[in-house]
Amino acid sequence: MKKSFFLCLFLFCSAIAFGQWHIDEDFEGITTLPAGWITYDDGDGMTWRNLENASHAHSGTRFAFADNYFPNQNCDWLITPQLSIASGDSLKFYTRAWYDTENLQVYVSTTGNAISNFSTQILNLQGLGTAFQYASYNLSAYAGQNIYIGFKWQCVTYGIIVDDVKIGQPLIVTPELNLPESVTFWQGETLTVDFTPYVVATDINNIQLSWQTPEHIYISATGLAVTFSSDNWNGTENITFTLTDNITGLTATDTLQIIVHPLPTVDMALQTILSPQNNEYVNSAFSPVVVVKNNGQILWEDQLEISFKVYNSQNVLVDSMASYFNPVLEPEATYEAVFPSFSIGAEGVYTGTFQINLSDNNPTNDTISQIFNVILRVNTGGPDAFGYRYRDSTAENGPVFNWIDISSTGNSTIMYGVNAFNGDDNFSEPIPFGFSFPFYGLNYTTAYVDINGEILLADNNWYTEYPDSGWGNDGNMFNYMYPIPGYTQMPGLIAVYWDDLHCDQGSGDIYFQSFGEEPNRYCVIQWHNVRFHAGTGASTLLDFEVILHENGEIVMQYNSTATGQTGANVPHDNGKSATIALQSADATMGICYLREIVQNNVYLGVEPAGNLLFDGLAIHFYSGEDTQAPFITHTAPGNTFNPSPVLTARVLDLSELANVTLHYNFGEDWNTLEGVATGDGNYDFALPLIPAGHTFSYYFAAADINNNSSTLPATAPTEVFQFKILPSENTAVLLAYSGKQDYQHTELPVYIERLNNANITYDIYNWEEYAEYTIPDVYSTILAYANTGTASPATLYLSQKLMDFLNSGTIDNPKNLFFSSDGFAFSQAGTPNSHPMKQLLNGYFRTYSVSTGGGGGTNGLAGPDVFSYQEGTILCTSYSPVGNAGTEYNVYANSPDCIFAYDSVPDWYVDLVPYPEIGAVNAFVFEDGPVDGHAYLYHGVCATAVETPIFRTFYFSFDFSQLNNSAQSSAFFSYLMDWFEVYPTSIHENDLPLVQSKLMPNYPNPFNPKTTIAFTLAKAGKVDINIYNLKGQKVKTLLSDNLLPGKHSIVWDGKDDKGSGLGSGIYFVKMQTGKTTETRKITLLK
């Protein structure tokens, strides 16, 4: 074939010059940033890094990425190694925002790679969207110099991506265009040829293709995909194509012969495959369908044999069949050939090929193929713990799709009871069903309907009543945050198509309407013409509904499941980021049909992967035969002063309950008590009078009329609940702990260890558990604490009871109170004198606080603007009755109040407290700290002591655990007990209520860099605690040891077994001990 090259002398001479890329970085094949690249972080810990995510990469699967969870705070730099620039060098790269929009600036430094060296800005890219933008800059002005290039990102929304960075210039390549001799197609058809294999150029993405104007044939091109067609002509025409290399300016040409055959007389063509679709399902029947077109010039009225063959990914024939059809087709007419039902029994990628078994004038269109996936669809599921099951319309005996359109007859949920249309993240006012709807053993008559495709039946913290502030944007789009069951923030959940959805006024709405007569009534809730919030260019809108039947059955139907929107961070169509599920009001029971999975803030897909939605799908949730045991839940109480408490348990079951009983023992024999139903599945048990000092052991049992039975704890009576009636015999010390403020059990174990080591008998009581109580007079000493010191009703009540306790002291029997809190003094500031917290602090601790500006403050160790934990010391004064005078005690704390001692009780309390003339002494003061080696309020007071003839008090403005040197903490406690005249006894008991072995919520959660995981053990034994990722892979063994019964805790630092830090995301803590297995979700944020 004749070829010609038109090369000017200058360009030819340039072609022999050496070009090179100093940097040609696609970030592939490595997991870190390339060698020599450096980053600067603004201090939030979120830095530029190498991230893998194929859906977001410009090429390959990896790219440079920076993100930030606190928008408008982050300013991060990514800096290249030093580069020696030659004339003609350029910077080229691709960049985009992860979500919404971002800005990116690029700087050059000729002096160094410190941030201060980057004074010349060369690019200022504003408003970058989620589509990649190509950026380039000619660096010839820096020829002969050594430079650094810095990418500076100031966070706008969330994250920025940079990929395929090139700095330098390419090797100059002589372009070539080596086309085939000819191409052939039929008149009236269209042929597309990919020219890519025939092109040689410097950069195939930076070329231009042109051609001479044809005489008869129509030619168009998209990139290197060239399309030929000829509707009214046949014959042969030669066309010359020209390739231009935009980088070098060089060109190459070649001539292609185009042959157009005349219209055939007889030509039955396979035009389009309608089935199989892109996704079919294992062992789920589908009917292959292909469109046949008469491309000939005469009427077709004969029999037509078409075969259908399926090949696996190794091109091995899996199955085949042939069918005969009798279409009567005029020229250009089409016919849908529908085959008998067909199914495939294994997952995989397959090719379906249709072939017309006919000799006609054009055999090229007698065969058509399509690749499709066969995936496993979990089209039946359950039962869950309550007994709910599901079956979809692809399953045997599944529901039949029967769409009920109420868009012209129903009432709007969005406008129900309000005066404005809010179509984004909006729960409706409670809409009525017109009947009682049973759901997980409870009955509901109304529902809160969210724009985002889900409803809540139970009272919740999302819904804001109209017209309160925020009523129009109270919805929840975060379907992926927690597993179901277990998403406690979503009580009584029915998730129909739960995603981030939007409803535009005038084009869409959500409707509800009830039908039928008792007992066969049903309510339809229809999301009509809604779209996804993210992305643009919707070609269709979503249309789906849920039908709630009076008998408790639920049918979900999907009329339209995709919009075709583009530009979102993750796919949404067909439920690719949706949740479809049910969950009980207490989130302990639930069943999931489809769930979105997100880990490390990266979208992983949905599970089960085969349960994507499609138009015409129906899902039926129903109870079926009751084979499930009654589901019992109970909040175990702690120790109590009430000798005859009432216990409550909730028992839910599909069937009528035959009995609900409490089995208890506080002596030698077990007794039984029948529960009294109080509604909503709750049963009360009024206990008999229990003598003080006795431990009450108990468990619950329930059975339904189908002889399904259960106990709680599940292994009862081997494992039981326990609490104690206080006070214990011969016990004078009460440890009053904070169950809510200390929910991660940071403080309680320290007190228990100190008391046990001192061999002191004590009782334990959670002062936040009961609304009312009276402290028995047998106690001479109370050790109380309040981590946060929050002014809650429970704290106010405790303050009053502690004052009553101190007032009950006598000269012969004085009372002692130790109170530790790093926030109590600050919390009572500004309250009236009648406030119990203020009266306790001023009148009994004879202590007060002052604001920061007045010389006090909320953090005497590090200052009011520091909220992190800091190390330091406190100094024991010569006035202190506790501690060794002149000794510094190590502390590690985040917000210890600075306090001051009264010389005497202030005037407003003189008539209310005993011995008002006696003041407090300064017991401890702040000493060392992070401010030039000193504490922020150097020698400011942090502990006071009061001693009167009838009581002693010691107020400590740290949490006791913040005395972080164990030996010093023990010595401090020993001094305290000596001052209180509390002496060791021969026997001591840990009177924590013995409850079931249980994994407690970790704190903090989310966390960074570490979190405390607390757990309880009912009895001594082997305990294994492990961390798993979302894929179920174990990443860390936290604990594998034999432990004593009681409460324990362990700290996880976010690292795996190899000591490597794990990425941000959702993980699961799993505890196994004996027959008990507990799992909780935790979130690591970096």
PDB file of C-alpha atoms in Angstrom, residues 254-416:
ATOM      1  CA  ASP A 254      -2.895   6.134   4.345  1.00  0.00           C
ATOM      2  CA  THR A 255      -5.630   5.219   1.902  1.00  0.00           C
ATOM      3  CA  LEU A 256      -8.475   2.846   2.739  1.00  0.00           C
ATOM      4  CA  GLN A 257     -10.661   1.084   0.175  1.00  0.00           C
ATOM      5  CA  ILE A 258     -14.324   1.060   1.257  1.00  0.00           C
ATOM      6  CA  ILE A 259     -16.566  -1.549  -0.352  1.00  0.00           C
ATOM      7  CA  VAL A 260     -20.357  -1.180  -0.031  1.00  0.00           C
ATOM      8  CA  HIS A 261     -22.374  -4.233  -1.100  1.00  0.00           C
ATOM      9  CA  PRO A 262     -25.817  -3.706  -2.671  1.00  0.00           C
ATOM     10  CA  LEU A 263     -28.972  -4.430  -0.739  1.00  0.00           C
ATOM     11  CA  PRO A 264     -29.541  -8.195  -0.576  1.00  0.00           C
ATOM     12  CA  THR A 265     -32.736  -9.722  -1.936  1.00  0.00           C
ATOM     13  CA  VAL A 266     -33.048 -12.076   1.015  1.00  0.00           C
ATOM     14  CA  ASP A 267     -31.473 -11.009   4.307  1.00  0.00           C
ATOM     15  CA  MET A 268     -32.880 -11.995   7.666  1.00  0.00           C
ATOM     16  CA  ALA A 269     -30.724 -10.216  10.237  1.00  0.00           C
ATOM     17  CA  LEU A 270     -30.329 -10.627  13.991  1.00  0.00           C
ATOM     18  CA  GLN A 271     -30.546  -7.051  15.184  1.00  0.00           C
ATOM     19  CA  THR A 272     -30.714  -6.804  19.005  1.00  0.00           C
ATOM     20  CA  ILE A 273     -30.553  -9.144  22.018  1.00  0.00           C
ATOM     21  CA  LEU A 274     -33.282  -8.382  24.548  1.00  0.00           C
ATOM     22  CA  SER A 275     -32.535 -11.340  26.831  1.00  0.00           C
ATOM     23  CA  PRO A 276     -30.353 -12.464  28.533  1.00  0.00           C
ATOM     24  CA  GLN A 277     -29.848  -9.122  30.266  1.00  0.00           C
ATOM     25  CA  ASN A 278     -26.567  -7.928  31.725  1.00  0.00           C
ATOM     26  CA  ASN A 279     -27.299  -9.810  34.950  1.00  0.00           C
ATOM     27  CA  GLU A 280     -29.144 -13.094  35.194  1.00  0.00           C
ATOM     28  CA  TYR A 281     -29.354 -15.261  38.286  1.00  0.00           C
ATOM     29  CA  VAL A 282     -28.251 -18.752  39.265  1.00  0.00           C
ATOM     30  CA  ASN A 283     -31.029 -21.321  38.687  1.00  0.00           C
ATOM     31  CA  SER A 284     -33.455 -18.504  37.890  1.00  0.00           C
ATOM     32  CA  ALA A 285     -35.288 -19.025  34.612  1.00  0.00           C
ATOM     33  CA  PHE A 286     -35.173 -16.453  31.837  1.00  0.00           C
ATOM     34  CA  SER A 287     -36.424 -16.572  28.268  1.00  0.00           C
ATOM     35  CA  PRO A 288     -33.804 -15.730  25.614  1.00  0.00           C
ATOM     36  CA  VAL A 289     -35.205 -13.086  23.229  1.00  0.00           C
ATOM     37  CA  VAL A 290     -33.627 -11.731  20.031  1.00  0.00           C
ATOM     38  CA  VAL A 291     -34.988  -9.187  17.534  1.00  0.00           C
ATOM     39  CA  VAL A 292     -35.027 -10.362  13.915  1.00  0.00           C
ATOM     40  CA  LYS A 293     -35.185  -7.798  11.096  1.00  0.00           C
ATOM     41  CA  ASN A 294     -35.989  -8.301   7.431  1.00  0.00           C
ATOM     42  CA  ASN A 295     -33.107  -6.459   5.762  1.00  0.00           C
ATOM     43  CA  GLY A 296     -34.010  -7.943   2.382  1.00  0.00           C
ATOM     44  CA  GLN A 297     -36.125  -6.489  -0.390  1.00  0.00           C
ATOM     45  CA  ILE A 298     -38.921  -9.080  -0.475  1.00  0.00           C
ATOM     46  CA  LEU A 299     -41.603 -10.314   1.927  1.00  0.00           C
ATOM     47  CA  TRP A 300     -40.482 -13.054   4.314  1.00  0.00           C
ATOM     48  CA  GLU A 301     -43.140 -15.667   5.183  1.00  0.00           C
ATOM     49  CA  ASP A 302     -41.184 -18.868   5.688  1.00  0.00           C
ATOM     50  CA  GLN A 303     -40.188 -20.783   8.795  1.00  0.00           C
ATOM     51  CA  LEU A 304     -37.051 -19.527  10.528  1.00  0.00           C
ATOM     52  CA  GLU A 305     -34.727 -21.695  12.643  1.00  0.00           C
ATOM     53  CA  ILE A 306     -32.684 -19.830  15.271  1.00  0.00           C
ATOM     54  CA  SER A 307     -30.271 -21.437  17.723  1.00  0.00           C
ATOM     55  CA  PHE A 308     -29.158 -20.107  21.111  1.00  0.00           C
ATOM     56  CA  LYS A 309     -25.857 -21.243  22.613  1.00  0.00           C
ATOM     57  CA  VAL A 310     -24.208 -20.351  25.921  1.00  0.00           C
ATOM     58  CA  TYR A 311     -20.431 -20.428  26.418  1.00  0.00           C
ATOM     59  CA  ASN A 312     -18.543 -19.977  29.672  1.00  0.00           C
ATOM     60  CA  SER A 313     -15.548 -17.684  30.179  1.00  0.00           C
ATOM     61  CA  GLN A 314     -13.239 -20.424  28.798  1.00  0.00           C
ATOM     62  CA  ASN A 315     -15.356 -20.509  25.620  1.00  0.00           C
ATOM     63  CA  VAL A 316     -16.652 -23.980  26.479  1.00  0.00           C
ATOM     64  CA  LEU A 317     -20.226 -24.697  25.353  1.00  0.00           C
ATOM     65  CA  VAL A 318     -22.461 -24.914  28.421  1.00  0.00           C
ATOM     66  CA  ASP A 319     -25.864 -25.432  26.826  1.00  0.00           C
ATOM     67  CA  SER A 320     -27.750 -24.846  23.607  1.00  0.00           C
ATOM     68  CA  MET A 321     -31.183 -25.067  22.062  1.00  0.00           C
ATOM     69  CA  ALA A 322     -32.867 -24.330  18.759  1.00  0.00           C
ATOM     70  CA  SER A 323     -36.390 -23.063  18.095  1.00  0.00           C
ATOM     71  CA  TYR A 324     -38.524 -22.561  15.008  1.00  0.00           C
ATOM     72  CA  PHE A 325     -40.447 -19.362  14.337  1.00  0.00           C
ATOM     73  CA  ASN A 326     -42.929 -18.356  11.669  1.00  0.00           C
ATOM     74  CA  PRO A 327     -42.740 -14.582  11.248  1.00  0.00           C
ATOM     75  CA  VAL A 328     -44.333 -12.759   8.362  1.00  0.00           C
ATOM     76  CA  LEU A 329     -42.140  -9.726   7.740  1.00  0.00           C
ATOM     77  CA  GLU A 330     -42.260  -6.976   5.195  1.00  0.00           C
ATOM     78  CA  PRO A 331     -38.889  -5.400   4.318  1.00  0.00           C
ATOM     79  CA  GLU A 332     -37.518  -3.390   7.286  1.00  0.00           C
ATOM     80  CA  ALA A 333     -40.042  -5.021   9.672  1.00  0.00           C
ATOM     81  CA  THR A 334     -38.896  -6.662  12.930  1.00  0.00           C
ATOM     82  CA  TYR A 335     -39.951  -9.647  15.003  1.00  0.00           C
ATOM     83  CA  GLU A 336     -39.135 -10.673  18.608  1.00  0.00           C
ATOM     84  CA  ALA A 337     -38.135 -14.324  18.733  1.00  0.00           C
ATOM     85  CA  VAL A 338     -38.854 -15.612  22.247  1.00  0.00           C
ATOM     86  CA  PHE A 339     -37.276 -18.912  23.295  1.00  0.00           C
ATOM     87  CA  PRO A 340     -38.482 -21.306  26.003  1.00  0.00           C
ATOM     88  CA  SER A 341     -37.305 -20.688  29.583  1.00  0.00           C
ATOM     89  CA  PHE A 342     -33.656 -21.290  30.253  1.00  0.00           C
ATOM     90  CA  SER A 343     -31.489 -21.292  33.395  1.00  0.00           C
ATOM     91  CA  ILE A 344     -27.831 -21.607  34.356  1.00  0.00           C
ATOM     92  CA  GLY A 345     -26.705 -23.372  37.506  1.00  0.00           C
ATOM     93  CA  ALA A 346     -23.380 -21.698  38.292  1.00  0.00           C
ATOM     94  CA  GLU A 347     -22.099 -18.157  38.795  1.00  0.00           C
ATOM     95  CA  GLY A 348     -19.783 -16.750  36.151  1.00  0.00           C
ATOM     96  CA  VAL A 349     -19.358 -14.680  33.004  1.00  0.00           C
ATOM     97  CA  TYR A 350     -21.063 -16.172  29.965  1.00  0.00           C
ATOM     98  CA  THR A 351     -21.566 -15.399  26.303  1.00  0.00           C
ATOM     99  CA  GLY A 352     -24.956 -15.939  24.711  1.00  0.00           C
ATOM    100  CA  THR A 353     -24.904 -16.412  20.926  1.00  0.00           C
ATOM    101  CA  PHE A 354     -27.940 -16.428  18.626  1.00  0.00           C
ATOM    102  CA  GLN A 355     -27.592 -17.738  15.065  1.00  0.00           C
ATOM    103  CA  ILE A 356     -30.026 -17.917  12.149  1.00  0.00           C
ATOM    104  CA  ASN A 357     -29.653 -21.274  10.461  1.00  0.00           C
ATOM    105  CA  LEU A 358     -30.326 -19.903   6.982  1.00  0.00           C
ATOM    106  CA  SER A 359     -28.321 -19.319   3.805  1.00  0.00           C
ATOM    107  CA  ASP A 360     -29.172 -15.834   2.597  1.00  0.00           C
ATOM    108  CA  ASN A 361     -27.393 -13.100   0.667  1.00  0.00           C
ATOM    109  CA  ASN A 362     -25.742 -11.596   3.766  1.00  0.00           C
ATOM    110  CA  PRO A 363     -24.327 -14.091   6.256  1.00  0.00           C
ATOM    111  CA  THR A 364     -22.523 -11.368   8.267  1.00  0.00           C
ATOM    112  CA  ASN A 365     -25.641 -10.542  10.306  1.00  0.00           C
ATOM    113  CA  ASP A 366     -26.801 -14.081  10.921  1.00  0.00           C
ATOM    114  CA  THR A 367     -25.008 -14.245  14.275  1.00  0.00           C
ATOM    115  CA  ILE A 368     -25.154 -11.947  17.293  1.00  0.00           C
ATOM    116  CA  SER A 369     -23.557 -12.398  20.756  1.00  0.00           C
ATOM    117  CA  GLN A 370     -23.713 -10.768  24.130  1.00  0.00           C
ATOM    118  CA  ILE A 371     -21.660 -11.207  27.312  1.00  0.00           C
ATOM    119  CA  PHE A 372     -23.707 -11.455  30.504  1.00  0.00           C
ATOM    120  CA  ASN A 373     -23.163 -12.270  34.161  1.00  0.00           C
ATOM    121  CA  VAL A 374     -24.844 -15.040  36.091  1.00  0.00           C
ATOM    122  CA  ILE A 375     -24.847 -14.139  39.753  1.00  0.00           C
ATOM    123  CA  LEU A 376     -26.327 -15.650  42.862  1.00  0.00           C
ATOM    124  CA  ARG A 377     -29.552 -13.952  43.908  1.00  0.00           C
ATOM    125  CA  VAL A 378     -30.620 -14.584  47.469  1.00  0.00           C
ATOM    126  CA  ASN A 379     -34.298 -14.471  46.582  1.00  0.00           C
ATOM    127  CA  THR A 380     -35.475 -16.042  49.840  1.00  0.00           C
ATOM    128  CA  GLY A 381     -34.319 -15.255  53.343  1.00  0.00           C
ATOM    129  CA  GLY A 382     -35.024 -15.649  57.032  1.00  0.00           C
ATOM    130  CA  PRO A 383     -36.422 -16.314  59.455  1.00  0.00           C
ATOM    131  CA  ASP A 384     -34.890 -13.603  61.609  1.00  0.00           C
ATOM    132  CA  ALA A 385     -35.031 -13.747  65.422  1.00  0.00           C
ATOM    133  CA  PHE A 386     -38.699 -12.775  65.356  1.00  0.00           C
ATOM    134  CA  GLY A 387     -39.736 -14.957  62.433  1.00  0.00           C
ATOM    135  CA  TYR A 388     -39.838 -12.574  59.453  1.00  0.00           C
ATOM    136  CA  ARG A 389     -38.923 -14.058  56.093  1.00  0.00           C
ATOM    137  CA  TYR A 390     -38.783 -12.687  52.558  1.00  0.00           C
ATOM    138  CA  ARG A 391     -39.317 -14.030  49.064  1.00  0.00           C
ATOM    139  CA  ASP A 392     -38.948 -12.012  45.869  1.00  0.00           C
ATOM    140  CA  SER A 393     -40.587 -12.409  42.486  1.00  0.00           C
ATOM    141  CA  THR A 394     -37.652 -14.384  41.036  1.00  0.00           C
ATOM    142  CA  ALA A 395     -38.162 -17.161  43.594  1.00  0.00           C
ATOM    143  CA  GLU A 396     -40.399 -20.160  43.234  1.00  0.00           C
ATOM    144  CA  ASN A 397     -43.896 -19.218  44.440  1.00  0.00           C
ATOM    145  CA  GLY A 398     -42.655 -15.643  44.827  1.00  0.00           C
ATOM    146  CA  PRO A 399     -44.998 -12.624  44.724  1.00  0.00           C
ATOM    147  CA  VAL A 400     -46.343 -11.405  41.392  1.00  0.00           C
ATOM    148  CA  PHE A 401     -45.554  -7.783  40.547  1.00  0.00           C
ATOM    149  CA  ASN A 402     -48.917  -5.975  40.664  1.00  0.00           C
ATOM    150  CA  TRP A 403     -48.310  -2.230  40.567  1.00  0.00           C
ATOM    151  CA  ILE A 404     -50.757   0.022  42.426  1.00  0.00           C
ATOM    152  CA  ASP A 405     -50.444   3.607  41.182  1.00  0.00           C
ATOM    153  CA  ILE A 406     -51.822   6.156  43.665  1.00  0.00           C
ATOM    154  CA  SER A 407     -49.993   9.182  42.225  1.00  0.00           C
ATOM    155  CA  SER A 408     -53.310  10.717  41.100  1.00  0.00           C
ATOM    156  CA  THR A 409     -55.448   9.608  44.066  1.00  0.00           C
ATOM    157  CA  GLY A 410     -53.245   9.505  47.170  1.00  0.00           C
ATOM    158  CA  ASN A 411     -52.397  12.175  49.728  1.00  0.00           C
ATOM    159  CA  SER A 412     -48.938  13.755  49.783  1.00  0.00           C
ATOM    160  CA  THR A 413     -46.792  12.691  52.746  1.00  0.00           C
ATOM    161  CA  ILE A 414     -44.503  15.672  52.089  1.00  0.00           C
ATOM    162  CA  MET A 415     -47.322  18.185  52.484  1.00  0.00           C
ATOM    163  CA  TYR A 416     -49.246  16.259  55.136  1.00  0.00           C
TER     164      TYR A 416
END
